[in-house]
CSV table of C-alpha atoms in Angstrom, one decimal:
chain,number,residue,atom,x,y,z
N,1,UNK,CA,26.2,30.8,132.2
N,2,UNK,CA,25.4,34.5,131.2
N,3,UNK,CA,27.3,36.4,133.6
N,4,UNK,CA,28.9,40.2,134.0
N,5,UNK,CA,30.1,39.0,137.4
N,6,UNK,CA,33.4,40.6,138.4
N,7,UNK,CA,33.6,42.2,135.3
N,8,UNK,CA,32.0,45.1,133.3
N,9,UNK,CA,30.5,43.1,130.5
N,10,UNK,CA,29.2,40.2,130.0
N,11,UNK,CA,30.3,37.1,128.5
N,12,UNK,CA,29.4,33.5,128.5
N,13,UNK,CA,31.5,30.8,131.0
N,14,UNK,CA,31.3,27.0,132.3
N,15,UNK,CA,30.6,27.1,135.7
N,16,UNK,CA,30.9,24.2,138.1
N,17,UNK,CA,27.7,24.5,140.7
N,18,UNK,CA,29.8,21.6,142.8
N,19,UNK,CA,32.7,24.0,143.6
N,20,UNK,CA,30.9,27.3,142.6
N,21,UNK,CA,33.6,28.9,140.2
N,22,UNK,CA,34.3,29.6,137.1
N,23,UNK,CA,36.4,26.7,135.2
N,24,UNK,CA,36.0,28.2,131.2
N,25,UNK,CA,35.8,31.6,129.5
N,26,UNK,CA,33.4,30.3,126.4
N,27,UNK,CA,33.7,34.0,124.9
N,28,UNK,CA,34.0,37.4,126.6
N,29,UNK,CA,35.3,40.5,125.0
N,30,UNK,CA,35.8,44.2,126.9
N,31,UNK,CA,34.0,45.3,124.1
N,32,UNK,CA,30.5,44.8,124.0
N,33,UNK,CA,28.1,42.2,125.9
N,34,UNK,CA,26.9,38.6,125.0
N,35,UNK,CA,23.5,39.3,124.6
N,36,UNK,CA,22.4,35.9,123.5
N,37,UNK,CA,23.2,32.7,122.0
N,38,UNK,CA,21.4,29.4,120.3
N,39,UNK,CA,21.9,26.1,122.1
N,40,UNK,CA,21.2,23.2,119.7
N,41,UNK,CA,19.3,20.4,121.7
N,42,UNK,CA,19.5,17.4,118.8
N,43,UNK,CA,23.3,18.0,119.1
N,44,UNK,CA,23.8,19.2,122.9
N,45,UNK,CA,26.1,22.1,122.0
N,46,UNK,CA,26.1,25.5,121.8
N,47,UNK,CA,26.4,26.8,117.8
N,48,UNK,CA,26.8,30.0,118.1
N,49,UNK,CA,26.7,33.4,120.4
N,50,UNK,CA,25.9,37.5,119.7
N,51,UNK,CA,27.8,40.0,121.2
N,52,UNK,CA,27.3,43.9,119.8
N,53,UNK,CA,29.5,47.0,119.5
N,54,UNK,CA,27.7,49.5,120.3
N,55,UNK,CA,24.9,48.7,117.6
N,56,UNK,CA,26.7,46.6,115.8
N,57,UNK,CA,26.0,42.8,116.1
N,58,UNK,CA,28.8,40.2,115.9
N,59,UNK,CA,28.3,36.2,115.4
N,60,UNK,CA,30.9,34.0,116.9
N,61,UNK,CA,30.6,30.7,116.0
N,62,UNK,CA,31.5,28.1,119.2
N,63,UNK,CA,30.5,24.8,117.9
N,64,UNK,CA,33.4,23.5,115.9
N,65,UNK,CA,32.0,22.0,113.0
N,66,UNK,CA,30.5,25.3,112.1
N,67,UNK,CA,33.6,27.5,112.4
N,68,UNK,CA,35.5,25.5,109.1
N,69,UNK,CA,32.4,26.9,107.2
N,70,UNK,CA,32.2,30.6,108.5
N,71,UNK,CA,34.2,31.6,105.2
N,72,UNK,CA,32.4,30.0,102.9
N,73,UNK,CA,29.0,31.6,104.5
N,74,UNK,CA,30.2,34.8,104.3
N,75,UNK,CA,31.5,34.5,100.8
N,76,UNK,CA,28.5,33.2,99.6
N,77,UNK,CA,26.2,35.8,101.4
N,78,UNK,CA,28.1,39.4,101.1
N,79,UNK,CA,27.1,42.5,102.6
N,80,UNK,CA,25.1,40.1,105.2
N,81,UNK,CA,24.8,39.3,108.5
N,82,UNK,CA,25.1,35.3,108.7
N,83,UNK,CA,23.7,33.5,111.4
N,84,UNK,CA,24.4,29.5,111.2
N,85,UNK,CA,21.1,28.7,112.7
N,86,UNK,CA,21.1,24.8,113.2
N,87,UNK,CA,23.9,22.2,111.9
N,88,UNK,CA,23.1,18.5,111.0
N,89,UNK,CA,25.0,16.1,113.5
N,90,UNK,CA,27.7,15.2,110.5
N,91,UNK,CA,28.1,18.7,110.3
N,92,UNK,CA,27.7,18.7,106.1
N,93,UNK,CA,24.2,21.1,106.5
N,94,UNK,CA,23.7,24.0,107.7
N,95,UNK,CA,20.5,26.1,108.3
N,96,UNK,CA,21.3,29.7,107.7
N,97,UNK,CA,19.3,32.7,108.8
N,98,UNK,CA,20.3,35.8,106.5
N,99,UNK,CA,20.0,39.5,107.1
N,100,UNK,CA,20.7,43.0,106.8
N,101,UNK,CA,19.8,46.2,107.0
N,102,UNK,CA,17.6,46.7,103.9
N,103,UNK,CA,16.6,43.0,103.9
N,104,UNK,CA,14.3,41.5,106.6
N,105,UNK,CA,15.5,37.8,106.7
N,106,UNK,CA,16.1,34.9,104.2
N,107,UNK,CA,16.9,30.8,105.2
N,108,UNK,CA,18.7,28.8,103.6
N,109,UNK,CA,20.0,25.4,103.2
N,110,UNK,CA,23.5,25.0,102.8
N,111,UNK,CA,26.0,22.6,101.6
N,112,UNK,CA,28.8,22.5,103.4
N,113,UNK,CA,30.7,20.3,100.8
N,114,UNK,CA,29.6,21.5,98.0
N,115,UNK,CA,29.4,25.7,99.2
N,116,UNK,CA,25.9,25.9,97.5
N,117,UNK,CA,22.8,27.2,99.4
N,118,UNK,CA,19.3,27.1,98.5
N,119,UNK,CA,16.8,29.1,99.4
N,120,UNK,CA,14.1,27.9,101.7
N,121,UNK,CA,12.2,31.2,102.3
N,122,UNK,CA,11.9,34.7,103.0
N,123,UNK,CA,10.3,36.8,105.6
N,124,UNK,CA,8.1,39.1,104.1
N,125,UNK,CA,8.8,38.5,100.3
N,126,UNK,CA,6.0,41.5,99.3
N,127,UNK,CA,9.7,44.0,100.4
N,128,UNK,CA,11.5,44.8,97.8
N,129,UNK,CA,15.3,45.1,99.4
N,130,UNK,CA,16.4,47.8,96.4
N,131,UNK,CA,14.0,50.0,98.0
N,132,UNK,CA,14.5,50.0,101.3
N,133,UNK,CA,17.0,52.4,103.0
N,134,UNK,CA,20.4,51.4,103.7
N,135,UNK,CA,21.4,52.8,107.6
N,136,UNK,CA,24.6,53.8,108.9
N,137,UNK,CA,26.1,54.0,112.2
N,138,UNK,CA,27.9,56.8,114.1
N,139,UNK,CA,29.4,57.6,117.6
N,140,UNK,CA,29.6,60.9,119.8
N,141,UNK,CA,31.6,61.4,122.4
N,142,UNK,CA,29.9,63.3,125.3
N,143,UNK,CA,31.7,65.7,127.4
N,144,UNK,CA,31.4,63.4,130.4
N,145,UNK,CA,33.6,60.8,128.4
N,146,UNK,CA,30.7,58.4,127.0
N,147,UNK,CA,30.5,57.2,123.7
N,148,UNK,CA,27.2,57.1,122.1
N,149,UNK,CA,26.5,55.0,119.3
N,150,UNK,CA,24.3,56.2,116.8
N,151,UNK,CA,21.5,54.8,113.8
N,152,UNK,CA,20.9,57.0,111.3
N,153,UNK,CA,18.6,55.9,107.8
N,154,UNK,CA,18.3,58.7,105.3
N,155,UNK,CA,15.7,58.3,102.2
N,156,UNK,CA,16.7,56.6,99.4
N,157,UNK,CA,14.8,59.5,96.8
N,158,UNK,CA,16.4,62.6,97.2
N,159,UNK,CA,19.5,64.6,98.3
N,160,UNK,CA,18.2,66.3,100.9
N,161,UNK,CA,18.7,67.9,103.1
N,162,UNK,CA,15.9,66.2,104.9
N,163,UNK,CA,13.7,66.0,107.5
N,164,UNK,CA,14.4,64.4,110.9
N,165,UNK,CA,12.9,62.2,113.1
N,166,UNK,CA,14.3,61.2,116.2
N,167,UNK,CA,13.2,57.7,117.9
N,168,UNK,CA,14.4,57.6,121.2
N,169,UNK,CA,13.8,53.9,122.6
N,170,UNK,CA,11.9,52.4,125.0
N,171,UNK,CA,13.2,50.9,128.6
N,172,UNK,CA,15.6,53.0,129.2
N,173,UNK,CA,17.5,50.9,130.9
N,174,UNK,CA,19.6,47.8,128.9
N,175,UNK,CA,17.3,48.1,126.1
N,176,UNK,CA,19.2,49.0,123.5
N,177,UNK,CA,18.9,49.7,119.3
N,178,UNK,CA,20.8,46.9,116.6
N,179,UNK,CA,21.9,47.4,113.2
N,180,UNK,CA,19.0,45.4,111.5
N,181,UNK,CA,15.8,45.8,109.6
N,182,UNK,CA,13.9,48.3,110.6
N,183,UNK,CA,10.6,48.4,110.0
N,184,UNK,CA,9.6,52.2,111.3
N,185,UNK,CA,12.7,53.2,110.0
N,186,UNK,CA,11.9,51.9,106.4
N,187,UNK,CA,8.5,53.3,106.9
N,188,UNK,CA,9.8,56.5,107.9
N,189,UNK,CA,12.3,56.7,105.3
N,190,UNK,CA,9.9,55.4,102.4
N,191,UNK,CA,8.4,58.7,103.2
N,192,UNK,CA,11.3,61.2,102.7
N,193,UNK,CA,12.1,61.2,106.4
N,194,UNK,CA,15.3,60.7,108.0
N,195,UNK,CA,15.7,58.5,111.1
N,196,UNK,CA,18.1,58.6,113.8
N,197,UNK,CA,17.8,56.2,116.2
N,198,UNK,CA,20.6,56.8,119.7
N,199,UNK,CA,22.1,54.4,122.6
N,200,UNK,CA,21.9,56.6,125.2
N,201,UNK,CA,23.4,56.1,128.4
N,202,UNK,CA,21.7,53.2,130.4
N,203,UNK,CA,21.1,51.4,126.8
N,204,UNK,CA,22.5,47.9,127.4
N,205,UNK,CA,25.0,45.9,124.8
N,206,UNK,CA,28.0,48.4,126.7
N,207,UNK,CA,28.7,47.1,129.8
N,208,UNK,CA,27.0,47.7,133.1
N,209,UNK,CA,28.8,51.2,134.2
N,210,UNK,CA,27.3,53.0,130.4
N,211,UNK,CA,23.9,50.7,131.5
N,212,UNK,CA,23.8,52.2,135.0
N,213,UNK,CA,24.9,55.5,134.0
N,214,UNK,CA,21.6,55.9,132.8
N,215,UNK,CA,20.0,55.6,136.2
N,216,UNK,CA,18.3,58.3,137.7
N,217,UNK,CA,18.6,60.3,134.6
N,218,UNK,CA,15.1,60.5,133.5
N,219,UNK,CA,14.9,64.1,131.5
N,220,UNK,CA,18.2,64.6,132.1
N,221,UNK,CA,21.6,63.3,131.2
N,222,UNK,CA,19.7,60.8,128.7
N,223,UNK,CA,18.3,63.5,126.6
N,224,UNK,CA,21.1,65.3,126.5
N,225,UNK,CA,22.7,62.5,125.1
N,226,UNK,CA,20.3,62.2,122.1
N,227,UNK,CA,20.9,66.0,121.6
N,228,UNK,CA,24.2,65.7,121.3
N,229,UNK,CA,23.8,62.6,118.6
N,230,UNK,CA,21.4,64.8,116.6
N,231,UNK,CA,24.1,67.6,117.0
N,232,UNK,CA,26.1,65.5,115.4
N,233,UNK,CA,24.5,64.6,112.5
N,234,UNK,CA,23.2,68.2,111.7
N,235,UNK,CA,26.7,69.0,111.0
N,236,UNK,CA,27.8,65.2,109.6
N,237,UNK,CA,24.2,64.4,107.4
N,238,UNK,CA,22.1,66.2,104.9
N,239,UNK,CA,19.4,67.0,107.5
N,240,UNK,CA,17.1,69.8,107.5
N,241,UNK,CA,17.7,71.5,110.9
N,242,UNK,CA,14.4,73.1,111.0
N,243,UNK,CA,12.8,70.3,110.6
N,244,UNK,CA,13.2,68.1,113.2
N,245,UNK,CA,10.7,65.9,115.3
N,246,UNK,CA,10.2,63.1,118.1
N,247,UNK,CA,8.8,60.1,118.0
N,248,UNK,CA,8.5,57.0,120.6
N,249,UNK,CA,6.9,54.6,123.0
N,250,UNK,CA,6.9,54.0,126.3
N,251,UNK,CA,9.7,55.1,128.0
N,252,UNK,CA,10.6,56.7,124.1
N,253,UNK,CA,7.3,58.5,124.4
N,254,UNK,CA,8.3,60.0,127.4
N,255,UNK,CA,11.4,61.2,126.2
N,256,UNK,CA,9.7,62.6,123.2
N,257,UNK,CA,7.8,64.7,124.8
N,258,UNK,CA,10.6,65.6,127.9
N,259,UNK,CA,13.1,66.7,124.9
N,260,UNK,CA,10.7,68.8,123.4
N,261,UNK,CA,10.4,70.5,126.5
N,262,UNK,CA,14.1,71.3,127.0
N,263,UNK,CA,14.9,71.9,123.7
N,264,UNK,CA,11.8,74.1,122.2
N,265,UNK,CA,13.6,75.6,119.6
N,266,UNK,CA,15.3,72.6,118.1
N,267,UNK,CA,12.3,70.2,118.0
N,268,UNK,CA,8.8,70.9,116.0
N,269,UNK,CA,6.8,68.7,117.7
N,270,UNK,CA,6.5,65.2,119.4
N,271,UNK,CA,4.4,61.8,119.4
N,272,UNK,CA,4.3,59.8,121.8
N,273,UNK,CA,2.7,56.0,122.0
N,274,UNK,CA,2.2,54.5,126.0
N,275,UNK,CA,4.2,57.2,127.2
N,276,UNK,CA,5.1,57.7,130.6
N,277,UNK,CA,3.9,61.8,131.6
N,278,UNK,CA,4.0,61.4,135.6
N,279,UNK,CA,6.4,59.6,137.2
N,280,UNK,CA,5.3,59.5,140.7
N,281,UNK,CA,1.9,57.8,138.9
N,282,UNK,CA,4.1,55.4,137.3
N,283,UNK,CA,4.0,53.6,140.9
N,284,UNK,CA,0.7,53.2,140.7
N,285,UNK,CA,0.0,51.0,137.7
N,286,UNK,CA,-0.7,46.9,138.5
N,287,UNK,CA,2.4,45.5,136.8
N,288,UNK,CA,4.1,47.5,140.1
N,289,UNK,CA,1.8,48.5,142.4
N,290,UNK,CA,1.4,44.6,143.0
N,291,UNK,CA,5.1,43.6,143.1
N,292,UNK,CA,7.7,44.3,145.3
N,293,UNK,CA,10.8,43.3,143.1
N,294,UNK,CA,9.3,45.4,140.3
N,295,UNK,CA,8.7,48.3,142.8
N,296,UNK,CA,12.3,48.0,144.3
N,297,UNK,CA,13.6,48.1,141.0
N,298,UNK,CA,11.9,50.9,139.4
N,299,UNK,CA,12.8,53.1,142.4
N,300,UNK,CA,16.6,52.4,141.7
N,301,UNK,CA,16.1,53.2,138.0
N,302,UNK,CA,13.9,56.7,138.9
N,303,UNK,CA,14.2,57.4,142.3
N,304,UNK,CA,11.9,56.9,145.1
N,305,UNK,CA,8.1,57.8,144.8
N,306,UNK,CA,7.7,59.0,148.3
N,307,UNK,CA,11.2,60.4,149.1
N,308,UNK,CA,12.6,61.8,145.9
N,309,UNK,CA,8.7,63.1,144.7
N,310,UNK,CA,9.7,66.1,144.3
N,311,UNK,CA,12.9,65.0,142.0
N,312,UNK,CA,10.3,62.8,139.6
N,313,UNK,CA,7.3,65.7,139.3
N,314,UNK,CA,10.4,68.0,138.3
N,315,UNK,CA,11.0,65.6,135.2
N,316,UNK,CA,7.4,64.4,134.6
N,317,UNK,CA,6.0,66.1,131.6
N,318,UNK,CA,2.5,66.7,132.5
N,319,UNK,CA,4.0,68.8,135.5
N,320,UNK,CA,6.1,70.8,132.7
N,321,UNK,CA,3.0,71.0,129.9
N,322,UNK,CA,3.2,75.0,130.1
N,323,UNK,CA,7.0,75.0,128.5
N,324,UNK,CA,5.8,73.0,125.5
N,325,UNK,CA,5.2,75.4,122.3
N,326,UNK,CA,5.0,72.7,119.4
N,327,UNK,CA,2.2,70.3,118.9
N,328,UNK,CA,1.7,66.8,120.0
N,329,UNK,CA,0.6,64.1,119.0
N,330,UNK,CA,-0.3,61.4,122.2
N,331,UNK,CA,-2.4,57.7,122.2
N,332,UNK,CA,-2.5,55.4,124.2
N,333,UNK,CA,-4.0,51.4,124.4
N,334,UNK,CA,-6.8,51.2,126.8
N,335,UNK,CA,-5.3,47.3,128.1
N,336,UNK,CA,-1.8,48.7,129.0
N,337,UNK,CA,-1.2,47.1,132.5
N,338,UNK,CA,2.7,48.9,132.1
N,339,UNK,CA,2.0,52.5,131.4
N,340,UNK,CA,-1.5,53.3,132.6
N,341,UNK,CA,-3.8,55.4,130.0
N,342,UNK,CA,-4.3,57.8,133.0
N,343,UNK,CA,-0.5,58.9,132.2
N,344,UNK,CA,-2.2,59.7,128.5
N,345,UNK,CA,-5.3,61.6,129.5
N,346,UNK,CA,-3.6,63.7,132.4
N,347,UNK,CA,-1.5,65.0,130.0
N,348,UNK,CA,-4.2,64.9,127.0
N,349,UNK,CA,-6.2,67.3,129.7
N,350,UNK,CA,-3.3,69.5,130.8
N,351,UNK,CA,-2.2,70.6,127.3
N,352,UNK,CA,-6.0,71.0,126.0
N,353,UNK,CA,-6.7,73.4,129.0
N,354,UNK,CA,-3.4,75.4,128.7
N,355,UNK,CA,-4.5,75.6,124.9
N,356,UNK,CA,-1.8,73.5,123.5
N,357,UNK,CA,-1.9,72.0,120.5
N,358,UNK,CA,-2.2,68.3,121.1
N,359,UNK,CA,-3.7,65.4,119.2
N,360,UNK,CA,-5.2,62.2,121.1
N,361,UNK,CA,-5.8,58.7,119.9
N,362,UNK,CA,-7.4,56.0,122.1
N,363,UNK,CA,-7.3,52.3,121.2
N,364,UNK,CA,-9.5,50.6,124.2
N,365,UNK,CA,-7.9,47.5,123.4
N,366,UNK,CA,-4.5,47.3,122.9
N,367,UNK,CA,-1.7,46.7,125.0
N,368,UNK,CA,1.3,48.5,125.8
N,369,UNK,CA,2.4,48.5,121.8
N,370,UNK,CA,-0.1,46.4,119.2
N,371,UNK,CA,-1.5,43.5,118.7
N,372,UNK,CA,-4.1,44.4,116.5
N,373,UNK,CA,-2.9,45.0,112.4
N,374,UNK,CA,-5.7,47.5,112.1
N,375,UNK,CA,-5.2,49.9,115.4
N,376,UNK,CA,-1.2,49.4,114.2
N,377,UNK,CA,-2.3,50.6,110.3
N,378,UNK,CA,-4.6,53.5,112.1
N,379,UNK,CA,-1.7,55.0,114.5
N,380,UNK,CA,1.0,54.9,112.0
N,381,UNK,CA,-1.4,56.3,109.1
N,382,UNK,CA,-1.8,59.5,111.6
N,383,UNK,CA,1.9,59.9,112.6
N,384,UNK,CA,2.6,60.4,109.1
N,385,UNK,CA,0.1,62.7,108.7
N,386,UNK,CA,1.3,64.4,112.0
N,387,UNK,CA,4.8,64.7,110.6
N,388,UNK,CA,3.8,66.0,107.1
N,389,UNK,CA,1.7,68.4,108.7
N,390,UNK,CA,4.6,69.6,111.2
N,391,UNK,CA,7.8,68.9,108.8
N,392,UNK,CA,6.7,67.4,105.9
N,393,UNK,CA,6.8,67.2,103.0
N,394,UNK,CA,5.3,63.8,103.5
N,395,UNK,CA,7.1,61.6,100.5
N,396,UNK,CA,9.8,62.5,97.8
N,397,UNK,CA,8.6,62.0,94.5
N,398,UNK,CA,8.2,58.8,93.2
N,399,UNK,CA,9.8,57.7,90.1
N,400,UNK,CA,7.7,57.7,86.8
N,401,UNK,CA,6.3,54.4,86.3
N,402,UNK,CA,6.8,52.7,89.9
N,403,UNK,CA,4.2,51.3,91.6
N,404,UNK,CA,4.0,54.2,94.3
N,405,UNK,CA,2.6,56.5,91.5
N,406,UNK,CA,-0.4,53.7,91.4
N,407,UNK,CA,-1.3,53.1,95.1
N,408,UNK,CA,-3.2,55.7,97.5
């Protein structure tokens, strides 16, 4: 079992249901959490778990005719995250999953006797790993005593200094960002934009007191926390500090928008995808409106919409829509059963009658995110052109005779 219990991370255990204890620690480290693992059914035994630090994931190997090869994977793959996906029953081949941060995925076949592998395929061959940006990771400490782990991706063109956007992430609570492709990131960053992507307090992978340190801190302690990450890289990155914007979805979207509010003169301007603008509303869409366990826990996470109203209106954006100065950029999927599109046009209607500048996209039929390639190609087409306009310029020059100089 997967289990934090009596402890502030968690790990994986045997437990005996019989006498209801714990009999085995598999793996459990102060560190970080387990946040998964792959069970192998052909051989009944369980190959490998992930645990992360901070953003950072880690592969230990459990099944014991894997762990004699570990070396030999990582020798043969450098610079790589190595996952030992399945193992034949004699143990002599191995199905690796390959990765990093520039390169999407690779599997291969390897030979454990002969330490050869060969290539069986790659995700999304069209990406040319030389191109892509290369990301590295950080920590801040905050003056409360948290440490706040940090992704930042900086254009592979050019010295800079560049401009900034900051993706805060979704949930907020025990979702968390991992060192791995990134695909907005690479996007982002194809473009001449840095990226910085922070584990906030309430991010998960860090134990349950960061994770529930998060609570209740809607617009508050949370965005301070990304401030003080992108404090931090102002002063450790080439970044253009006058050039700095948000960008996110869903809970991200929200604090888009919230930081912009709090910090006008840092931020340029803000999109937000399925972001949540009122709180109290937040209640009243069907995914918790119709369920008591989703109710109960969305209460403990913002506070309760009938006693703490107040509390949630005072960190709901659209109640705040006269502090915000820069533009925005809001849209919004029509089918979204987790962030109603009333949270989009409220605010879309606010900002257009105090005459803010605000952009609005609807999609009538996506969800809460995409499932449609050509809404997905739409959005992101007008976030960059949102971004150049606000902080451009859009792309660093391309060098002569590489295909970017021949596509529009």
């Amino acid at each position: 079992v997967m289990t934090n219990e009596g402890r502030n991370t968690i790990g994986i255990f045997e437990y005996d249901p019989r006498t209801n204890k714990f009999i085995r620690t598999v793996f459990a480290t102060d560190e970080g959490d387990v946040a998964s693992y792959h069970y192998d059914l052909f051989t009944d035994s369980l190959t490998y778990l992930i645990w992360y630090e901070g953003a950072t994931p880690h592969y230990v190997v459990v099944d014991p005719r894997a762990k004699g090869y570990m070396t030999a994977l990582k020798q043969a793959f450098p610079g790589e995250q190595v996952v030992p996906f399945d193992i034949s029953k004699n143990g002599n081949e191995i199905l690796v999953y390959v990765y990093n941060d520039t390169h999407s995925g690779s599997y291969y076949a390897f030979d454990a006797a002969k330490h050869n592998a060969q290539l069986l395929g790659v995700e999304r061959p069209w990406l040319d790993s030389h191109k892509m940006a290369p990301v590295r990771d950080g920590s801040v400490k905050t003056s409360d005593g948290f440490i706040i782990y940090y992704l930042l991706t900086l254009p592979v063109n050019g010295h800079g200094p560049f401009p900034l956007v900051v993706i805060p992430h979704g949930g907020p609570i025990g979702v968390f960002n991992v060192n791995g492709f990134d695909d907005v990131a690479q996007l982002l960053a194809s473009r001449g934009y840095a990226v910085l992507k922070v584990n906030y307090r309430g991010s998960g992978g860090s134990g349950k007191k960061f994770m529930n340190a998060g609570k209740r801190q809607w617009g508050r302690k949370i965005e301070d926390d990304i401030n003080e990450a992108v404090q931090a890289v102002l002063k450790s990155a080439p970044i253009d500090k006058n050039r700095i914007c948000l960008f996110g979805a869903s809970y991200g979207g929200y604090s888009a928008l919230m930081s912009l509010i709090r910090y006008p003169d840092l931020y340029k301007c803000a999109a937000s995808y399925a972001g949540v603008t009122d709180i109290p509303l937040l209640y009243d869409s069907s995914y918790i409106q119709y369920d008591k366990e989703n109710r109960a826990e969305m209460a403990d996470i913002t506070g309760d919409p009938t006693k703490d109203a107040a509390q949630l209106r005072a960190v709901s954006p659209v109640y705040l829509a006269a502090k915000i100065k820069r533009p925005v950029f809001l849209a919004q999927g029509g089918k979204d059963t987790r962030v109603d599109p009333e949270q989009a046009f409220r605010m879309k209607l606010v900002l257009e009658k105090l005459g803010k500048q605000v952009e609005f996209k609807y999609y009538p039929n996506e969800i809460h995110g995409f499932s449609k390639i050509d809404d997905e190609t739409d959005f992101f087409t007008r976030l960059l052109a949102f971004f150049n306009k606000n902080i451009g310029p859009q792309r660093t020059a391309a060098p002569k005779g590489s295909q970017a100089n021949h596509q529009k």
